[in-house]
Tab-separated table of N, CA, C and O in Angstrom:
chain	number	residue	atom	x	y	z
A	1	UNK	N	16.595	-6.998	-12.222
A	1	UNK	CA	15.931	-6.509	-10.921
A	1	UNK	C	14.459	-7.020	-11.084
A	1	UNK	O	13.746	-6.605	-11.897
A	2	UNK	N	14.076	-7.846	-9.856
A	2	UNK	CA	12.677	-8.382	-9.835
A	2	UNK	C	11.788	-7.548	-8.868
A	2	UNK	O	12.397	-7.118	-7.875
A	3	UNK	N	10.801	-7.040	-9.290
A	3	UNK	CA	9.679	-6.248	-8.688
A	3	UNK	C	9.038	-7.119	-7.769
A	3	UNK	O	8.435	-8.167	-8.229
A	4	UNK	N	9.034	-6.642	-6.501
A	4	UNK	CA	8.294	-7.693	-5.461
A	4	UNK	C	6.703	-7.325	-5.909
A	4	UNK	O	6.365	-6.246	-6.272
A	5	UNK	N	5.944	-8.306	-5.403
A	5	UNK	CA	4.483	-8.275	-5.556
A	5	UNK	C	3.873	-7.180	-4.438
A	5	UNK	O	4.471	-7.137	-3.567
A	6	UNK	N	2.870	-6.486	-4.984
A	6	UNK	CA	2.260	-5.603	-4.248
A	6	UNK	C	1.119	-6.345	-3.258
A	6	UNK	O	0.718	-7.446	-3.676
A	7	UNK	N	1.256	-5.935	-2.032
A	7	UNK	CA	0.549	-6.511	-1.072
A	7	UNK	C	-1.000	-5.809	-1.188
A	7	UNK	O	-1.234	-5.022	-1.988
A	8	UNK	N	-1.954	-6.561	-0.406
A	8	UNK	CA	-3.319	-6.074	-0.324
A	8	UNK	C	-3.513	-4.648	0.046
A	8	UNK	O	-4.104	-3.850	-0.221
A	9	UNK	N	-2.271	-4.278	0.964
A	9	UNK	CA	-2.345	-3.012	1.686
A	9	UNK	C	-1.889	-2.043	0.561
A	9	UNK	O	-2.523	-0.968	0.367
A	10	UNK	N	-0.898	-2.244	-0.403
A	10	UNK	CA	-0.672	-1.341	-1.543
A	10	UNK	C	-1.883	-1.087	-2.389
A	10	UNK	O	-1.747	-0.058	-2.740
A	11	UNK	N	-2.408	-2.221	-2.598
A	11	UNK	CA	-3.491	-2.119	-3.576
A	11	UNK	C	-4.538	-1.330	-2.999
A	11	UNK	O	-5.215	-0.446	-3.587
A	12	UNK	N	-5.001	-1.455	-1.730
A	12	UNK	CA	-5.976	-0.525	-0.987
A	12	UNK	C	-5.524	0.927	-1.002
A	12	UNK	O	-6.390	1.767	-1.209
A	13	UNK	N	-4.257	1.177	-0.540
A	13	UNK	CA	-3.928	2.523	-0.537
A	13	UNK	C	-3.937	2.990	-2.101
A	13	UNK	O	-4.206	4.341	-2.245
A	14	UNK	N	-3.642	2.263	-3.105
A	14	UNK	CA	-3.736	2.758	-4.401
A	14	UNK	C	-5.068	3.255	-4.808
A	14	UNK	O	-5.655	4.147	-5.446
A	15	UNK	N	-6.150	2.348	-4.344
A	15	UNK	CA	-7.676	2.581	-4.628
A	15	UNK	C	-7.826	3.932	-3.806
A	15	UNK	O	-8.720	4.753	-4.292
A	16	UNK	N	-7.350	4.121	-2.489
A	16	UNK	CA	-7.812	5.188	-1.787
A	16	UNK	C	-7.176	6.510	-2.470
A	16	UNK	O	-7.893	7.540	-2.640
A	17	UNK	N	-6.004	6.388	-3.051
A	17	UNK	CA	-5.373	7.588	-3.731
A	17	UNK	C	-6.224	7.928	-4.872
A	17	UNK	O	-6.566	8.965	-5.068
A	18	UNK	N	-6.708	6.965	-5.848
A	18	UNK	CA	-7.583	7.256	-6.971
A	18	UNK	C	-8.752	7.917	-6.480
A	18	UNK	O	-9.237	8.885	-7.096
A	19	UNK	N	-9.477	7.508	-5.369
A	19	UNK	CA	-10.695	7.996	-4.947
A	19	UNK	C	-10.593	9.571	-4.459
A	19	UNK	O	-11.106	10.437	-4.935
A	20	UNK	N	-9.208	9.829	-3.783
A	20	UNK	CA	-9.090	10.932	-3.430
A	20	UNK	C	-8.774	11.889	-4.469
A	20	UNK	O	-9.483	13.215	-4.379
A	21	UNK	N	-8.001	11.408	-5.279
A	21	UNK	CA	-7.896	12.392	-6.695
A	21	UNK	C	-9.153	12.668	-7.442
A	21	UNK	O	-9.332	13.778	-7.973
A	22	UNK	N	-9.943	11.566	-7.454
A	22	UNK	CA	-11.197	11.857	-8.310
A	22	UNK	C	-12.216	12.782	-7.688
A	22	UNK	O	-12.601	13.686	-8.079
A	23	UNK	N	-12.306	12.635	-6.376
A	23	UNK	CA	-12.943	13.524	-5.353
A	23	UNK	C	-12.351	14.847	-5.515
A	23	UNK	O	-13.208	15.984	-5.838
A	24	UNK	N	-11.095	15.151	-5.569
A	24	UNK	CA	-10.554	16.663	-5.635
A	24	UNK	C	-10.632	17.099	-7.017
A	24	UNK	O	-10.661	18.251	-7.242
A	25	UNK	N	-10.726	16.302	-8.016
A	25	UNK	CA	-10.943	16.675	-9.351
A	25	UNK	C	-12.277	17.384	-9.597
A	25	UNK	O	-12.417	18.408	-10.443
A	26	UNK	N	-13.141	16.728	-8.830
A	26	UNK	CA	-14.614	17.482	-8.840
A	26	UNK	C	-15.118	17.531	-10.379
A	26	UNK	O	-15.159	16.541	-11.019
A	27	UNK	N	-15.420	18.621	-10.679
A	27	UNK	CA	-16.370	18.867	-12.116
A	27	UNK	C	-15.453	18.977	-13.074
A	27	UNK	O	-15.873	19.085	-14.361
A	28	UNK	N	-13.959	19.120	-13.007
A	28	UNK	CA	-13.101	19.466	-13.995
A	28	UNK	C	-12.795	18.025	-14.592
A	28	UNK	O	-12.909	16.837	-14.060
A	29	UNK	N	-12.598	17.822	-16.118
A	29	UNK	CA	-12.450	16.804	-16.796
A	29	UNK	C	-11.125	16.308	-16.538
A	29	UNK	O	-10.083	16.998	-16.233
A	30	UNK	N	-10.965	14.756	-16.642
A	30	UNK	CA	-9.826	14.043	-16.469
A	30	UNK	C	-8.669	14.790	-17.573
A	30	UNK	O	-7.624	14.820	-17.138
A	31	UNK	N	-9.068	15.111	-18.769
A	31	UNK	CA	-8.230	15.570	-19.561
A	31	UNK	C	-7.587	17.223	-19.196
A	31	UNK	O	-6.478	17.323	-19.413
A	32	UNK	N	-8.375	17.971	-18.561
A	32	UNK	CA	-8.060	19.002	-17.982
A	32	UNK	C	-7.026	19.029	-17.000
A	32	UNK	O	-5.944	19.560	-17.070
A	33	UNK	N	-7.220	18.036	-16.259
A	33	UNK	CA	-6.243	17.905	-14.938
A	33	UNK	C	-4.934	17.188	-15.456
A	33	UNK	O	-3.821	17.598	-15.100
A	34	UNK	N	-5.105	16.148	-16.397
A	34	UNK	CA	-3.920	15.832	-17.013
A	34	UNK	C	-3.188	16.718	-17.737
A	34	UNK	O	-2.041	16.601	-17.337
A	35	UNK	N	-3.707	17.418	-18.558
A	35	UNK	CA	-2.894	18.582	-19.124
A	35	UNK	C	-2.165	19.672	-18.213
A	35	UNK	O	-1.097	19.898	-18.346
A	36	UNK	N	-2.944	19.899	-17.109
A	36	UNK	CA	-2.499	20.788	-16.101
A	36	UNK	C	-1.159	20.024	-15.498
A	36	UNK	O	-0.296	20.987	-14.810
A	37	UNK	N	-1.312	18.902	-15.241
A	37	UNK	CA	-0.119	18.207	-14.405
A	37	UNK	C	0.979	17.845	-15.432
A	37	UNK	O	1.917	16.996	-14.939
A	38	UNK	N	0.733	18.032	-16.675
A	38	UNK	CA	1.835	17.521	-17.534
A	38	UNK	C	1.663	16.099	-17.951
A	38	UNK	O	2.991	15.191	-17.990
A	39	UNK	N	0.550	15.192	-17.626
A	39	UNK	CA	0.485	13.911	-17.803
A	39	UNK	C	-0.694	13.378	-18.756
A	39	UNK	O	-1.337	14.229	-19.221
A	40	UNK	N	-0.373	12.112	-19.184
A	40	UNK	CA	-1.482	11.729	-20.245
A	40	UNK	C	-2.791	11.641	-19.461
A	40	UNK	O	-2.800	11.097	-18.384
A	41	UNK	N	-3.988	11.546	-20.320
A	41	UNK	CA	-5.207	11.317	-19.816
A	41	UNK	C	-5.185	9.839	-19.366
A	41	UNK	O	-5.821	9.543	-18.093
A	42	UNK	N	-4.581	8.850	-19.879
A	42	UNK	CA	-4.639	7.675	-19.795
A	42	UNK	C	-3.785	7.263	-18.275
A	42	UNK	O	-4.251	6.352	-17.641
A	43	UNK	N	-2.911	7.917	-18.082
A	43	UNK	CA	-2.043	7.909	-16.707
A	43	UNK	C	-3.010	8.192	-15.680
A	43	UNK	O	-3.126	7.542	-14.691
A	44	UNK	N	-3.820	9.302	-15.733
A	44	UNK	CA	-4.581	9.906	-14.792
A	44	UNK	C	-5.946	8.812	-14.500
A	44	UNK	O	-6.099	8.251	-13.369
A	45	UNK	N	-6.261	8.365	-15.568
A	45	UNK	CA	-7.377	7.321	-15.365
A	45	UNK	C	-6.835	5.987	-14.948
A	45	UNK	O	-7.479	5.643	-13.902
A	46	UNK	N	-5.868	5.557	-15.083
A	46	UNK	CA	-5.241	4.395	-14.375
A	46	UNK	C	-4.894	4.720	-12.955
A	46	UNK	O	-5.035	3.587	-12.245
A	47	UNK	N	-4.356	5.741	-12.712
A	47	UNK	CA	-4.261	5.938	-11.301
A	47	UNK	C	-5.739	6.351	-10.662
A	47	UNK	O	-5.843	5.640	-9.556
A	48	UNK	N	-6.542	6.920	-11.094
A	48	UNK	CA	-7.995	7.248	-10.548
A	48	UNK	C	-8.571	5.995	-10.306
A	48	UNK	O	-9.536	5.611	-9.361
A	49	UNK	N	-8.540	4.858	-11.237
A	49	UNK	CA	-9.187	3.613	-11.037
A	49	UNK	C	-8.288	2.503	-10.366
A	49	UNK	O	-8.858	1.409	-10.072
A	50	UNK	N	-7.078	2.777	-9.835
A	50	UNK	CA	-6.353	2.180	-8.991
A	50	UNK	C	-5.556	1.050	-9.779
A	50	UNK	O	-4.897	0.038	-9.478
A	51	UNK	N	-5.471	1.248	-11.187
A	51	UNK	CA	-4.746	0.165	-12.256
A	51	UNK	C	-3.194	0.560	-12.046
A	51	UNK	O	-2.553	-0.319	-12.380
A	52	UNK	N	-2.822	1.881	-11.497
A	52	UNK	CA	-1.487	2.226	-11.207
A	52	UNK	C	-1.552	2.454	-9.723
A	52	UNK	O	-1.735	3.537	-9.390
A	53	UNK	N	-1.512	1.449	-8.902
A	53	UNK	CA	-1.610	1.755	-7.220
A	53	UNK	C	-0.654	2.189	-6.804
A	53	UNK	O	-0.581	2.908	-5.530
A	54	UNK	N	0.916	2.380	-7.454
A	54	UNK	CA	1.941	2.985	-6.713
A	54	UNK	C	2.550	3.909	-7.754
A	54	UNK	O	3.806	3.284	-8.265
A	55	UNK	N	1.746	4.742	-8.074
A	55	UNK	CA	2.485	6.005	-8.955
A	55	UNK	C	3.792	6.703	-8.474
A	55	UNK	O	4.017	6.563	-7.275
A	56	UNK	N	4.677	6.974	-9.281
A	56	UNK	CA	5.853	7.831	-8.808
A	56	UNK	C	5.414	8.839	-8.249
A	56	UNK	O	4.528	9.638	-8.423
A	57	UNK	N	6.390	9.265	-7.190
A	57	UNK	CA	6.103	10.366	-6.374
A	57	UNK	C	5.930	11.674	-7.038
A	57	UNK	O	4.958	12.336	-6.844
A	58	UNK	N	6.806	11.921	-8.135
A	58	UNK	CA	6.495	13.205	-8.916
A	58	UNK	C	5.385	13.369	-9.941
A	58	UNK	O	4.786	14.273	-9.944
A	59	UNK	N	4.770	12.157	-10.043
A	59	UNK	CA	3.404	12.033	-10.842
A	59	UNK	C	2.457	12.572	-9.844
A	59	UNK	O	1.534	13.292	-10.101
A	60	UNK	N	2.509	12.085	-8.534
A	60	UNK	CA	1.320	12.279	-7.517
A	60	UNK	C	1.625	13.770	-7.072
A	60	UNK	O	0.496	14.624	-7.157
A	61	UNK	N	2.823	14.081	-7.086
A	61	UNK	CA	3.051	15.831	-6.914
A	61	UNK	C	2.591	16.623	-8.017
A	61	UNK	O	1.929	17.743	-7.750
A	62	UNK	N	2.714	16.206	-9.102
A	62	UNK	CA	2.090	17.021	-10.252
A	62	UNK	C	0.714	16.795	-10.283
A	62	UNK	O	0.023	18.092	-10.534
A	63	UNK	N	-0.036	15.838	-9.903
A	63	UNK	CA	-1.512	16.080	-9.886
A	63	UNK	C	-2.029	16.719	-8.775
A	63	UNK	O	-2.863	17.457	-8.848
A	64	UNK	N	-1.442	16.566	-7.529
A	64	UNK	CA	-1.595	17.427	-6.423
A	64	UNK	C	-1.478	18.952	-6.704
A	64	UNK	O	-2.469	19.720	-6.450
A	65	UNK	N	-0.436	19.245	-7.553
A	65	UNK	CA	-0.272	20.591	-7.938
A	65	UNK	C	-1.478	21.213	-8.567
A	65	UNK	O	-1.928	22.381	-8.435
A	66	UNK	N	-1.765	20.354	-9.886
A	66	UNK	CA	-2.695	20.690	-10.605
A	66	UNK	C	-4.173	20.824	-10.001
A	66	UNK	O	-5.018	21.614	-10.392
A	67	UNK	N	-4.353	19.980	-8.906
A	67	UNK	CA	-5.599	19.909	-8.273
A	67	UNK	C	-5.647	20.940	-7.001
A	67	UNK	O	-6.760	21.095	-6.436
A	68	UNK	N	-4.572	21.689	-6.708
A	68	UNK	CA	-4.507	22.578	-5.757
A	68	UNK	C	-4.472	21.859	-4.284
A	68	UNK	O	-5.283	22.687	-3.505
A	69	UNK	N	-4.258	20.661	-4.157
A	69	UNK	CA	-4.192	19.861	-2.664
A	69	UNK	C	-2.704	19.717	-2.329
A	69	UNK	O	-1.987	19.523	-3.188
A	70	UNK	N	-2.702	19.698	-1.084
A	70	UNK	CA	-1.323	19.336	-0.534
A	70	UNK	C	-1.057	17.807	-0.429
A	70	UNK	O	-2.125	17.144	-0.333
A	71	UNK	N	0.110	17.596	-0.681
A	71	UNK	CA	0.623	16.220	-0.369
A	71	UNK	C	0.210	15.560	0.891
A	71	UNK	O	-0.200	14.352	0.871
A	72	UNK	N	0.342	16.460	1.912
A	72	UNK	CA	-0.147	15.973	3.217
A	72	UNK	C	-1.547	15.390	3.196
A	72	UNK	O	-1.989	14.575	3.900
A	73	UNK	N	-2.464	16.141	2.552
A	73	UNK	CA	-3.665	15.919	2.590
A	73	UNK	C	-3.953	14.425	1.877
A	73	UNK	O	-4.656	13.593	2.322
A	74	UNK	N	-3.383	14.326	0.787
A	74	UNK	CA	-3.469	12.999	0.000
A	74	UNK	C	-2.812	11.964	1.007
A	74	UNK	O	-3.505	10.685	0.784
A	75	UNK	N	-1.824	12.187	1.682
A	75	UNK	CA	-1.335	11.002	2.308
A	75	UNK	C	-2.270	10.757	3.457
A	75	UNK	O	-2.363	9.578	3.352
A	76	UNK	N	-2.810	11.691	4.134
A	76	UNK	CA	-3.848	11.046	5.053
A	76	UNK	C	-5.006	10.550	4.447
A	76	UNK	O	-5.459	9.622	4.971
A	77	UNK	N	-5.589	10.911	3.167
A	77	UNK	CA	-6.471	10.396	2.428
A	77	UNK	C	-6.356	8.914	2.128
A	77	UNK	O	-7.131	8.154	2.152
A	78	UNK	N	-5.050	8.536	2.034
A	78	UNK	CA	-4.734	7.187	1.437
A	78	UNK	C	-4.109	6.297	2.604
A	78	UNK	O	-4.001	5.205	2.438
A	79	UNK	N	-4.314	6.874	3.905
A	79	UNK	CA	-3.873	5.909	4.985
A	79	UNK	C	-4.708	5.079	5.104
A	79	UNK	O	-5.923	5.307	5.000
A	80	UNK	N	-4.334	3.850	5.537
A	80	UNK	CA	-5.172	2.759	5.968
A	80	UNK	C	-6.005	2.797	7.228
A	80	UNK	O	-5.204	3.501	8.048
A	81	UNK	N	-6.860	2.130	7.461
A	81	UNK	CA	-7.696	2.330	8.728
A	81	UNK	C	-8.347	3.715	9.022
A	81	UNK	O	-8.636	3.810	10.050
A	82	UNK	N	-8.884	4.215	7.962
A	82	UNK	CA	-9.655	5.657	8.058
A	82	UNK	C	-10.758	5.256	8.607
A	82	UNK	O	-11.659	4.240	8.359
A	83	UNK	N	-11.535	5.962	9.536
A	83	UNK	CA	-12.863	5.701	10.181
A	83	UNK	C	-13.693	6.718	9.229
A	83	UNK	O	-13.130	7.483	8.477
A	84	UNK	N	-15.042	6.570	9.171
A	84	UNK	CA	-15.799	7.444	8.606
A	84	UNK	C	-15.630	8.996	9.114
A	84	UNK	O	-15.930	9.886	8.115
A	85	UNK	N	-15.324	9.300	10.281
A	85	UNK	CA	-15.308	10.671	10.633
A	85	UNK	C	-13.864	11.107	9.995
A	85	UNK	O	-14.045	12.259	9.479
A	86	UNK	N	-12.831	10.143	9.857
A	86	UNK	CA	-11.539	10.776	9.143
A	86	UNK	C	-11.889	11.027	7.636
A	86	UNK	O	-11.482	11.854	7.110
A	87	UNK	N	-12.864	10.152	7.132
A	87	UNK	CA	-13.340	10.424	5.732
A	87	UNK	C	-13.937	11.530	5.567
A	87	UNK	O	-13.644	12.294	4.447
A	88	UNK	N	-14.974	11.860	6.447
A	88	UNK	CA	-15.608	13.269	6.239
A	88	UNK	C	-14.483	14.485	6.293
A	88	UNK	O	-14.565	15.345	5.771
A	89	UNK	N	-13.507	14.332	7.374
A	89	UNK	CA	-12.520	15.181	7.381
A	89	UNK	C	-11.646	15.376	6.115
A	89	UNK	O	-11.393	16.542	5.660
A	90	UNK	N	-11.289	14.246	5.458
A	90	UNK	CA	-10.554	14.395	4.221
A	90	UNK	C	-11.442	14.719	3.139
A	90	UNK	O	-10.883	15.622	2.489
A	91	UNK	N	-12.762	14.594	2.998
A	91	UNK	CA	-13.489	15.303	2.108
A	91	UNK	C	-13.283	16.895	2.320
A	91	UNK	O	-13.428	17.515	1.361
A	92	UNK	N	-13.535	17.332	3.400
A	92	UNK	CA	-13.511	18.651	3.584
A	92	UNK	C	-12.126	19.359	3.218
A	92	UNK	O	-12.056	20.387	2.657
A	93	UNK	N	-11.072	18.444	3.732
A	93	UNK	CA	-9.893	18.909	3.239
A	93	UNK	C	-9.546	18.961	1.866
A	93	UNK	O	-9.019	20.139	1.305
A	94	UNK	N	-9.962	18.067	1.032
A	94	UNK	CA	-9.812	17.954	-0.326
A	94	UNK	C	-10.544	19.128	-1.165
A	94	UNK	O	-10.080	19.447	-2.091
A	95	UNK	N	-11.586	19.595	-0.477
A	95	UNK	CA	-12.366	20.774	-1.089
A	95	UNK	C	-12.258	21.965	-0.372
A	95	UNK	O	-12.971	23.048	-0.763
A	96	UNK	N	-11.401	22.188	0.537
A	96	UNK	CA	-11.041	23.543	1.161
A	96	UNK	C	-10.376	24.253	0.232
A	96	UNK	O	-9.641	24.039	-0.717
A	97	UNK	N	-10.920	25.585	0.100
A	97	UNK	CA	-10.335	26.681	-0.798
A	97	UNK	C	-10.858	26.484	-2.147
A	97	UNK	O	-10.348	27.302	-3.049
A	98	UNK	N	-11.964	25.793	-2.432
A	98	UNK	CA	-12.299	25.708	-3.657
A	98	UNK	C	-13.686	26.389	-3.759
A	98	UNK	O	-14.402	26.744	-2.846
């Protein structure tokens, strides 16, 4: 089976996911979050830097759980076409309850 090439939109969505996860991680180390999610630090690093722009659903779910954020919030943070007002709202949602 041949994997289709990622589109520019896929790559941008991956960058947004990485940025949202980095922001939600805050002061916690990458190693702490990786351990809490049951992932390797290298996997978290690759997702946060956009080198894995389309991680598996269960990987994202594990990270969201370790960070205490909902998948809905992550999905909105990764949506294309965000305005700066949406960005501010996503920042507040990512840090709600911390």
